[in-house]
CSV table of C-alpha atoms in Angstrom, one decimal:
chain,number,residue,atom,x,y,z
A,47,MET,CA,108.4,84.5,105.5
A,48,SER,CA,106.2,81.4,105.9
A,49,ASP,CA,103.3,82.5,103.6
A,50,GLN,CA,104.4,83.6,100.1
A,51,SER,CA,101.2,82.6,98.3
A,52,PHE,CA,100.4,86.3,97.7
A,53,LEU,CA,103.2,86.4,95.1
A,54,SER,CA,101.0,84.2,92.8
A,55,TRP,CA,98.4,87.0,92.7
A,56,PRO,CA,97.9,88.7,89.3
A,57,PHE,CA,99.4,91.9,90.6
A,58,PHE,CA,102.8,90.5,90.0
A,59,GLU,CA,105.0,89.5,87.1
A,60,ASP,CA,107.8,86.9,87.1
A,61,GLN,CA,110.5,89.6,87.7
A,62,HIS,CA,108.7,90.6,90.9
A,63,ARG,CA,108.6,87.0,92.2
A,64,GLN,CA,112.3,86.4,91.4
A,65,LEU,CA,113.3,89.7,93.1
A,66,ALA,CA,111.3,88.9,96.2
A,67,ALA,CA,112.8,85.4,96.5
A,68,GLU,CA,116.4,86.6,95.9
A,69,LEU,CA,116.1,89.5,98.3
A,70,ALA,CA,114.6,87.4,101.1
A,71,ARG,CA,117.6,85.0,100.9
A,72,TRP,CA,120.1,87.9,100.8
A,73,ALA,CA,118.5,89.7,103.7
A,74,GLU,CA,118.3,86.6,106.0
A,75,VAL,CA,122.0,86.0,105.5
A,76,HIS,CA,123.5,89.5,105.5
A,77,VAL,CA,121.2,92.0,107.3
A,78,PRO,CA,121.5,90.7,110.9
A,79,ASP,CA,125.3,91.0,110.9
A,80,LEU,CA,125.1,94.6,109.6
A,81,ILE,CA,123.1,95.8,112.5
A,82,ASP,CA,124.4,97.0,115.9
A,83,HIS,CA,121.5,98.3,118.0
A,84,ASP,CA,124.0,100.4,120.0
A,85,ASP,CA,125.3,102.1,116.8
A,86,THR,CA,122.3,103.2,114.7
A,87,ASP,CA,124.2,105.6,112.5
A,88,GLY,CA,126.9,103.1,111.7
A,89,SER,CA,124.3,100.4,111.1
A,90,CYS,CA,122.5,102.5,108.5
A,91,ARG,CA,125.7,103.4,106.8
A,92,ARG,CA,126.6,99.7,106.6
A,93,LEU,CA,123.2,98.7,105.4
A,94,VAL,CA,123.2,101.4,102.6
A,95,LYS,CA,126.6,100.3,101.4
A,96,ALA,CA,125.8,96.6,101.5
A,97,MET,CA,122.4,97.1,99.6
A,98,GLY,CA,124.2,99.3,97.1
A,99,ASP,CA,126.9,96.7,96.6
A,100,ALA,CA,124.3,93.9,96.2
A,101,GLY,CA,122.3,96.0,93.7
A,102,TRP,CA,119.1,96.4,95.7
A,103,LEU,CA,119.2,100.2,95.7
A,104,ARG,CA,118.9,100.1,91.9
A,105,ALA,CA,115.1,99.8,92.6
A,106,ALA,CA,115.2,103.3,94.1
A,107,VAL,CA,116.4,105.2,91.0
A,108,PRO,CA,115.4,105.2,87.3
A,109,ALA,CA,117.3,103.1,84.8
A,110,SER,CA,118.8,106.2,83.1
A,111,HIS,CA,121.0,106.6,86.1
A,112,GLY,CA,121.7,103.1,87.3
A,113,GLY,CA,118.3,101.8,88.2
A,114,LEU,CA,116.2,98.8,87.3
A,115,TYR,CA,113.3,100.4,85.4
A,116,PRO,CA,112.8,103.5,83.3
A,117,THR,CA,110.4,104.9,85.9
A,118,PHE,CA,109.6,103.8,89.5
A,119,ASP,CA,108.1,100.4,89.6
A,120,VAL,CA,106.0,100.7,92.8
A,121,ARG,CA,105.4,97.0,93.1
A,122,THR,CA,109.1,96.5,93.3
A,123,LEU,CA,109.5,99.2,95.9
A,124,CYS,CA,106.7,97.7,98.0
A,125,LEU,CA,108.1,94.1,97.7
A,126,VAL,CA,111.6,95.4,98.7
A,127,ARG,CA,110.3,97.2,101.7
A,128,GLU,CA,108.0,94.4,102.9
A,129,THR,CA,110.8,91.8,102.5
A,130,LEU,CA,113.4,94.0,104.4
A,131,ALA,CA,110.9,95.0,107.1
A,132,TYR,CA,110.2,91.3,107.8
A,133,VAL,CA,113.9,90.9,108.7
A,134,SER,CA,114.7,94.3,110.1
A,135,GLY,CA,112.8,97.6,110.5
A,136,LEU,CA,116.1,99.5,110.3
A,137,ALA,CA,117.0,97.8,107.0
A,138,ASP,CA,113.7,98.8,105.5
A,139,PHE,CA,114.3,102.4,106.8
A,140,ALA,CA,117.7,102.5,105.1
A,141,PHE,CA,116.3,101.4,101.8
A,142,ALA,CA,113.2,103.6,101.9
A,143,MET,CA,115.1,106.8,102.6
A,144,GLN,CA,117.4,106.2,99.5
A,145,GLY,CA,114.2,106.3,97.4
A,146,LEU,CA,112.3,109.0,99.2
A,147,GLY,CA,115.4,111.2,99.5
A,148,THR,CA,116.0,111.2,95.8
A,149,GLY,CA,112.4,110.7,94.6
A,150,PRO,CA,111.9,114.4,93.8
A,151,ILE,CA,115.1,114.4,91.8
A,152,SER,CA,114.1,111.3,89.9
A,153,LEU,CA,110.7,112.7,89.1
A,154,PHE,CA,111.4,116.4,88.6
A,155,GLY,CA,115.1,117.0,88.7
A,156,SER,CA,117.2,118.5,85.9
A,157,ASP,CA,119.5,116.2,84.0
A,158,ASP,CA,122.4,117.8,85.9
A,159,LEU,CA,120.9,117.0,89.3
A,160,LYS,CA,120.0,113.5,88.3
A,161,ALA,CA,123.6,112.9,87.1
A,162,ARG,CA,125.1,114.3,90.2
A,163,TYR,CA,123.0,112.5,92.8
A,164,LEU,CA,121.2,109.4,91.5
A,165,PRO,CA,124.1,107.1,90.5
A,166,ARG,CA,125.9,107.5,93.9
A,167,VAL,CA,122.6,106.7,95.7
A,168,ALA,CA,122.0,103.7,93.6
A,169,LYS,CA,125.5,102.4,94.4
A,170,GLY,CA,125.2,103.0,98.2
A,171,GLU,CA,127.9,105.6,98.0
A,172,ALA,CA,125.8,108.5,99.3
A,173,ILE,CA,122.9,108.7,101.8
A,174,ALA,CA,119.8,110.7,101.0
A,175,ALA,CA,117.2,112.5,103.0
A,176,PHE,CA,113.9,114.3,102.5
A,177,ALA,CA,113.3,117.4,104.6
A,178,LEU,CA,109.7,118.5,104.6
A,179,SER,CA,108.4,118.7,108.2
A,180,GLU,CA,108.8,121.6,110.6
A,181,THR,CA,107.8,122.1,114.2
A,182,ASP,CA,104.4,123.6,113.2
A,183,ALA,CA,104.2,122.2,109.7
A,184,GLY,CA,103.9,118.4,109.7
A,185,SER,CA,100.5,117.3,108.4
A,186,ASP,CA,99.9,120.9,107.3
A,187,VAL,CA,102.7,121.2,104.8
A,188,ALA,CA,101.5,124.5,103.5
A,189,ALA,CA,102.2,126.1,106.9
A,190,MET,CA,106.0,125.9,106.5
A,191,THR,CA,108.0,129.0,107.2
A,192,THR,CA,111.6,128.0,106.3
A,193,SER,CA,112.4,130.3,103.5
A,194,ALA,CA,114.8,130.9,100.6
A,195,VAL,CA,115.3,134.4,99.2
A,196,PRO,CA,117.3,135.4,96.1
A,197,ASP,CA,121.0,136.2,96.6
A,198,GLY,CA,122.1,137.7,93.3
A,199,HIS,CA,121.0,136.0,90.0
A,200,ASP,CA,122.2,132.5,90.6
A,201,HIS,CA,121.9,131.7,94.3
A,202,VAL,CA,119.4,131.7,97.2
A,203,ARG,CA,119.9,132.1,100.9
A,204,ILE,CA,118.0,129.7,103.1
A,205,ASN,CA,116.9,130.4,106.7
A,206,GLY,CA,114.8,128.4,109.1
A,207,SER,CA,114.7,124.8,110.4
A,208,LYS,CA,113.4,121.4,109.6
A,209,THR,CA,112.6,118.7,112.1
A,210,TRP,CA,111.9,115.0,112.3
A,211,ILE,CA,114.2,114.5,109.4
A,212,SER,CA,115.1,110.9,108.7
A,213,ASN,CA,118.8,110.4,108.1
A,214,GLY,CA,119.4,113.8,109.6
A,215,GLY,CA,123.0,113.9,110.7
A,216,ILE,CA,124.2,111.1,108.4
A,217,ALA,CA,122.8,112.2,105.0
A,218,ASP,CA,125.1,113.5,102.2
A,219,HIS,CA,122.3,115.5,100.8
A,220,TYR,CA,118.8,116.8,101.7
A,221,VAL,CA,115.9,117.5,99.4
A,222,VAL,CA,114.6,120.6,101.3
A,223,PHE,CA,111.1,122.2,100.8
A,224,LEU,CA,111.1,126.0,101.3
A,225,ARG,CA,108.9,129.0,101.1
A,226,THR,CA,110.0,131.1,98.2
A,227,GLY,CA,106.7,133.0,97.5
A,228,GLU,CA,103.2,133.7,98.6
A,229,ALA,CA,101.6,132.0,101.7
A,230,GLY,CA,100.0,128.6,101.1
A,231,SER,CA,101.0,125.7,98.9
A,232,ARG,CA,101.7,127.8,95.8
A,233,GLY,CA,104.7,129.5,97.4
A,234,ILE,CA,106.8,126.4,98.1
A,235,SER,CA,109.9,125.3,96.1
A,236,ALA,CA,112.3,122.4,96.5
A,237,TYR,CA,116.1,122.5,96.6
A,238,VAL,CA,118.9,120.0,97.0
A,239,VAL,CA,121.2,121.0,99.8
A,240,ASP,CA,124.5,119.2,100.3
A,241,ALA,CA,125.2,118.3,103.9
A,242,ASP,CA,128.5,120.2,103.9
A,243,THR,CA,127.0,123.5,102.7
A,244,PRO,CA,128.0,126.4,105.0
A,245,GLY,CA,125.1,127.5,107.1
A,246,LEU,CA,123.5,124.1,107.4
A,247,THR,CA,123.9,122.5,110.8
A,248,ILE,CA,122.4,119.7,112.8
A,249,ALA,CA,120.7,121.5,115.7
A,250,GLU,CA,119.6,118.4,117.5
A,251,ARG,CA,119.6,114.6,117.2
A,252,ILE,CA,116.2,113.1,118.1
A,253,ASP,CA,116.0,109.9,120.1
A,254,VAL,CA,112.9,107.8,119.4
A,255,MET,CA,111.5,104.5,120.7
A,256,ALA,CA,112.7,102.6,117.7
A,257,PRO,CA,116.1,104.0,117.1
A,258,HIS,CA,116.6,105.6,113.6
A,259,PRO,CA,118.8,108.5,112.6
A,260,LEU,CA,116.6,111.6,113.1
A,261,ALA,CA,117.5,115.2,113.5
A,262,THR,CA,116.5,118.9,113.4
A,263,LEU,CA,118.2,120.8,110.7
A,264,ARG,CA,119.1,124.5,111.1
A,265,PHE,CA,119.7,126.9,108.1
A,266,ASP,CA,121.4,130.2,108.8
A,267,ASP,CA,122.1,132.1,105.6
A,268,CYS,CA,122.7,128.8,103.8
A,269,ARG,CA,123.7,129.8,100.2
A,270,VAL,CA,122.6,127.3,97.5
A,271,PRO,CA,122.8,127.6,93.7
A,272,VAL,CA,119.5,128.2,91.9
A,273,THR,CA,120.5,125.2,89.7
A,274,ASN,CA,119.9,123.0,92.7
A,275,ARG,CA,116.2,123.8,92.5
A,276,ILE,CA,114.0,120.8,91.7
A,277,GLY,CA,111.3,121.8,89.2
A,278,ARG,CA,110.2,125.3,88.7
A,279,ASP,CA,109.9,128.0,91.4
A,280,GLY,CA,106.7,127.5,93.3
A,281,GLU,CA,106.3,123.8,92.3
A,282,GLY,CA,107.6,122.4,95.6
A,283,PHE,CA,104.2,121.3,96.9
A,284,LYS,CA,103.5,119.5,93.6
A,285,VAL,CA,106.9,117.9,93.8
A,286,ALA,CA,106.3,116.7,97.4
A,287,MET,CA,102.8,115.4,96.8
A,288,ALA,CA,103.8,113.5,93.6
A,289,THR,CA,106.7,111.9,95.5
A,290,LEU,CA,104.5,110.9,98.4
A,291,ASP,CA,102.0,109.5,95.9
A,292,VAL,CA,104.7,107.0,94.8
A,293,PHE,CA,106.1,106.2,98.2
A,294,ARG,CA,103.0,106.3,100.5
A,295,SER,CA,102.0,102.8,99.3
A,296,THR,CA,105.4,101.5,100.3
A,297,VAL,CA,104.9,102.6,103.9
A,298,GLY,CA,101.9,100.2,104.0
A,299,ALA,CA,104.2,97.6,102.5
A,300,ALA,CA,106.7,98.1,105.3
A,301,ALA,CA,103.9,97.7,107.9
A,302,LEU,CA,102.9,94.5,106.1
A,303,GLY,CA,106.4,93.1,106.5
A,304,LEU,CA,106.4,93.9,110.2
A,305,GLY,CA,102.9,92.4,110.5
A,306,ARG,CA,103.8,89.2,108.6
A,307,ARG,CA,106.8,88.7,110.9
A,308,ALA,CA,104.6,89.2,114.0
A,309,LEU,CA,102.1,86.6,112.7
A,310,ASP,CA,104.9,84.1,112.0
A,311,GLU,CA,106.3,84.7,115.5
A,312,ALA,CA,102.8,84.2,117.0
A,313,VAL,CA,102.1,81.0,115.1
A,314,HIS,CA,105.5,79.5,116.2
A,315,ARG,CA,104.7,80.5,119.8
A,316,SER,CA,101.3,79.0,119.7
A,317,VAL,CA,102.6,75.5,118.6
A,318,THR,CA,105.6,75.5,121.0
A,319,ARG,CA,104.3,77.1,124.2
A,320,LYS,CA,102.9,74.5,126.7
A,321,MET,CA,99.9,75.5,128.8
A,322,PHE,CA,97.5,73.5,130.9
A,323,GLY,CA,98.7,70.2,129.4
A,324,HIS,CA,98.3,71.4,125.8
A,325,THR,CA,99.8,74.1,123.6
A,326,LEU,CA,98.8,77.7,123.4
A,327,GLY,CA,97.5,77.0,119.9
A,328,ASP,CA,95.0,74.4,121.2
A,329,LEU,CA,93.0,77.2,122.9
A,330,GLN,CA,90.1,78.5,120.7
A,331,LEU,CA,90.9,82.1,121.8
A,332,THR,CA,94.3,81.7,120.3
A,333,GLN,CA,93.0,80.3,117.1
A,334,ALA,CA,90.5,83.2,116.8
A,335,GLY,CA,93.3,85.7,117.4
A,336,LEU,CA,95.4,84.1,114.7
A,337,ALA,CA,92.5,84.1,112.3
A,338,ASP,CA,92.0,87.9,112.8
A,339,MET,CA,95.7,88.5,112.4
A,340,ALA,CA,95.9,86.5,109.1
A,341,THR,CA,92.9,88.2,107.7
A,342,ASP,CA,94.3,91.6,108.5
A,343,ILE,CA,97.5,90.7,106.8
A,344,ASP,CA,95.8,89.5,103.6
A,345,ALA,CA,93.5,92.6,103.5
A,346,SER,CA,96.5,94.9,103.9
A,347,ALA,CA,98.4,93.1,101.1
A,348,LEU,CA,95.4,93.4,98.8
A,349,LEU,CA,95.2,97.2,99.4
A,350,VAL,CA,98.9,97.7,99.2
A,351,TYR,CA,99.5,95.8,96.0
A,352,ARG,CA,96.2,97.1,94.4
A,353,SER,CA,97.6,100.6,94.9
A,354,ALA,CA,101.1,99.8,93.6
A,355,TRP,CA,99.7,97.9,90.6
A,356,THR,CA,97.4,100.8,89.7
A,357,LYS,CA,100.3,103.2,89.7
A,358,ASP,CA,102.4,100.9,87.6
A,359,GLN,CA,99.6,100.6,85.0
A,360,GLY,CA,100.1,104.3,84.3
A,361,ALA,CA,97.6,106.0,86.6
A,362,PRO,CA,98.8,109.6,86.9
A,363,ARG,CA,97.9,109.8,90.6
A,364,ILE,CA,96.8,107.1,93.2
A,365,THR,CA,95.9,109.5,96.0
A,366,ARG,CA,92.9,107.5,97.2
A,367,GLU,CA,94.4,104.1,96.7
A,368,ALA,CA,97.7,105.0,98.4
A,369,ALA,CA,95.9,106.6,101.3
A,370,MET,CA,93.8,103.5,101.9
A,371,ALA,CA,96.8,101.2,101.7
A,372,LYS,CA,98.9,103.3,104.1
A,373,MET,CA,96.0,103.8,106.5
A,374,TYR,CA,94.8,100.2,106.7
A,375,ALA,CA,98.1,98.4,106.6
A,376,THR,CA,99.7,100.5,109.3
A,377,GLU,CA,96.7,100.2,111.6
A,378,ALA,CA,96.3,96.5,110.9
A,379,ALA,CA,100.0,95.8,111.6
A,380,GLN,CA,99.6,97.6,115.0
A,381,ARG,CA,96.7,95.2,115.8
A,382,VAL,CA,98.6,92.1,114.6
A,383,ILE,CA,101.8,93.0,116.5
A,384,ASP,CA,99.9,93.8,119.7
A,385,ARG,CA,98.1,90.4,119.6
A,386,ALA,CA,101.4,88.7,118.9
A,387,LEU,CA,103.1,90.4,121.9
A,388,GLN,CA,100.1,89.4,124.1
A,389,MET,CA,100.6,85.7,123.1
A,390,PHE,CA,104.2,86.0,124.4
A,391,GLY,CA,103.0,87.2,127.8
A,392,GLY,CA,105.8,88.7,129.9
A,393,LEU,CA,108.4,87.6,127.5
A,394,GLY,CA,106.9,89.9,124.9
A,395,VAL,CA,108.0,93.1,126.6
A,396,GLN,CA,111.6,91.9,127.2
A,397,LYS,CA,114.2,93.8,125.2
A,398,GLY,CA,115.8,91.6,122.6
A,399,VAL,CA,112.7,89.6,121.9
A,400,LYS,CA,111.5,90.1,118.3
A,401,VAL,CA,107.9,91.0,119.1
A,402,GLU,CA,109.1,93.7,121.5
A,403,GLU,CA,111.2,95.2,118.7
A,404,LEU,CA,108.2,95.0,116.3
A,405,TYR,CA,106.0,96.7,118.8
A,406,ARG,CA,108.4,99.7,118.9
A,407,GLU,CA,109.0,99.7,115.1
A,408,ILE,CA,105.3,99.8,114.0
A,409,ARG,CA,104.2,102.8,116.0
A,410,ALA,CA,105.9,105.5,113.9
A,411,LEU,CA,104.5,104.2,110.6
A,412,ARG,CA,101.0,105.2,111.7
A,413,ILE,CA,102.3,108.8,111.8
A,414,TYR,CA,104.9,109.6,109.2
A,415,GLU,CA,104.1,110.4,105.6
A,416,GLY,CA,100.7,111.4,106.8
A,417,ALA,CA,99.1,110.2,110.0
A,418,THR,CA,96.1,107.9,109.9
A,419,GLU,CA,93.7,110.8,110.6
A,420,VAL,CA,95.2,112.7,107.6
A,421,GLN,CA,94.7,109.7,105.4
A,422,LYS,CA,91.0,109.5,106.3
A,423,VAL,CA,90.6,113.2,105.3
A,424,ILE,CA,92.3,112.5,102.0
A,425,ILE,CA,90.1,109.5,101.3
A,426,GLY,CA,87.0,111.4,102.1
A,427,ARG,CA,88.0,114.4,100.0
A,428,GLU,CA,88.7,112.1,97.0
A,429,LEU,CA,85.3,110.4,97.3
A,430,ILE,CA,83.6,113.8,97.4
A,431,LYS,CA,85.6,115.1,94.5
A,432,THR,CA,84.7,112.1,92.4
A,433,ALA,CA,81.0,112.5,93.3
A,434,GLN,CA,81.1,116.2,92.4
A,435,ALA,CA,82.8,115.4,89.0
A,436,VAL,CA,80.1,112.8,88.2
A,437,ALA,CA,77.4,115.3,89.1
A,438,HIS,CA,78.7,117.8,86.6
A,439,VAL,CA,79.0,115.5,83.7
């Protein structure tokens, strides 16, 4: 990463700067050899194990169960995702899902659930997944229909399906959000379901433009202990939203890492590509494009780390800040990567060239954990809510 001046910003402390430097060195040396683009599942398994062995997954769980900090340090999560994404989108994915797939347990799980699942995730011995979306319930989470009904006093039976589930097919456990009561958000609960539980099957593996492990899960009378519930009955929506409130900023950070790599690739291209007796970088249009790209990167970083810092300072929720960071950084990274690819000309669409990989990697980030359009609605609602609260003071 050519420009690391952002690490001197007052958002960060010395431990953040040290972690970023050490992780960057580790990732550049180890990550490329762990990835086989013809074996996505195997690559993710190797990445999780290597990151666990090296201690990087400790950032994804609380200190009480092998983590770095007593609670999530969102700046650390963001720095890890940005640094990994700069090297490999798949490495970022592997780390992110360890955090997201156990975030509900870390935040709301019982002592027993934490002891059973978090240490193995921190060590890279188990792969985690977060199962929220359904075919007709993506952005509209409250529309989910997958349900759990009581089966005796100490179990529930789950029926239905979940789709677009990251790590689907390779995860050792899934945090699954289910309807257990009335229609709407108040009737949702969250359960941990082990991958080998009878009645849970992988209905379909989903191939996407930037290969990641994705699947549709099917539940047919899948019997799960009530003790696997996260939080109280009916608190699933609260659990999901609080988890996304922590991790949504980190999606912006991942986009930031992809964008920084694209900018570095573009700058290198501009000073080495000969054109019309000069270099590409001698053209004023190229210079203007680089200026726009660099400004988008810095603006994204300010929003991402403002959001993370605010949460780390004790803010109970950062709904508006996280939505802004996720929305702007993902859209900006798309612009930056598109400009970088254009500077490469025909070479930019050739498989195996880094900017072509970045172009495929960035697109999904504008959709998952709340599409850009959803983030705009969230931001608008938060502004109106604040205005209404002031009016009633």
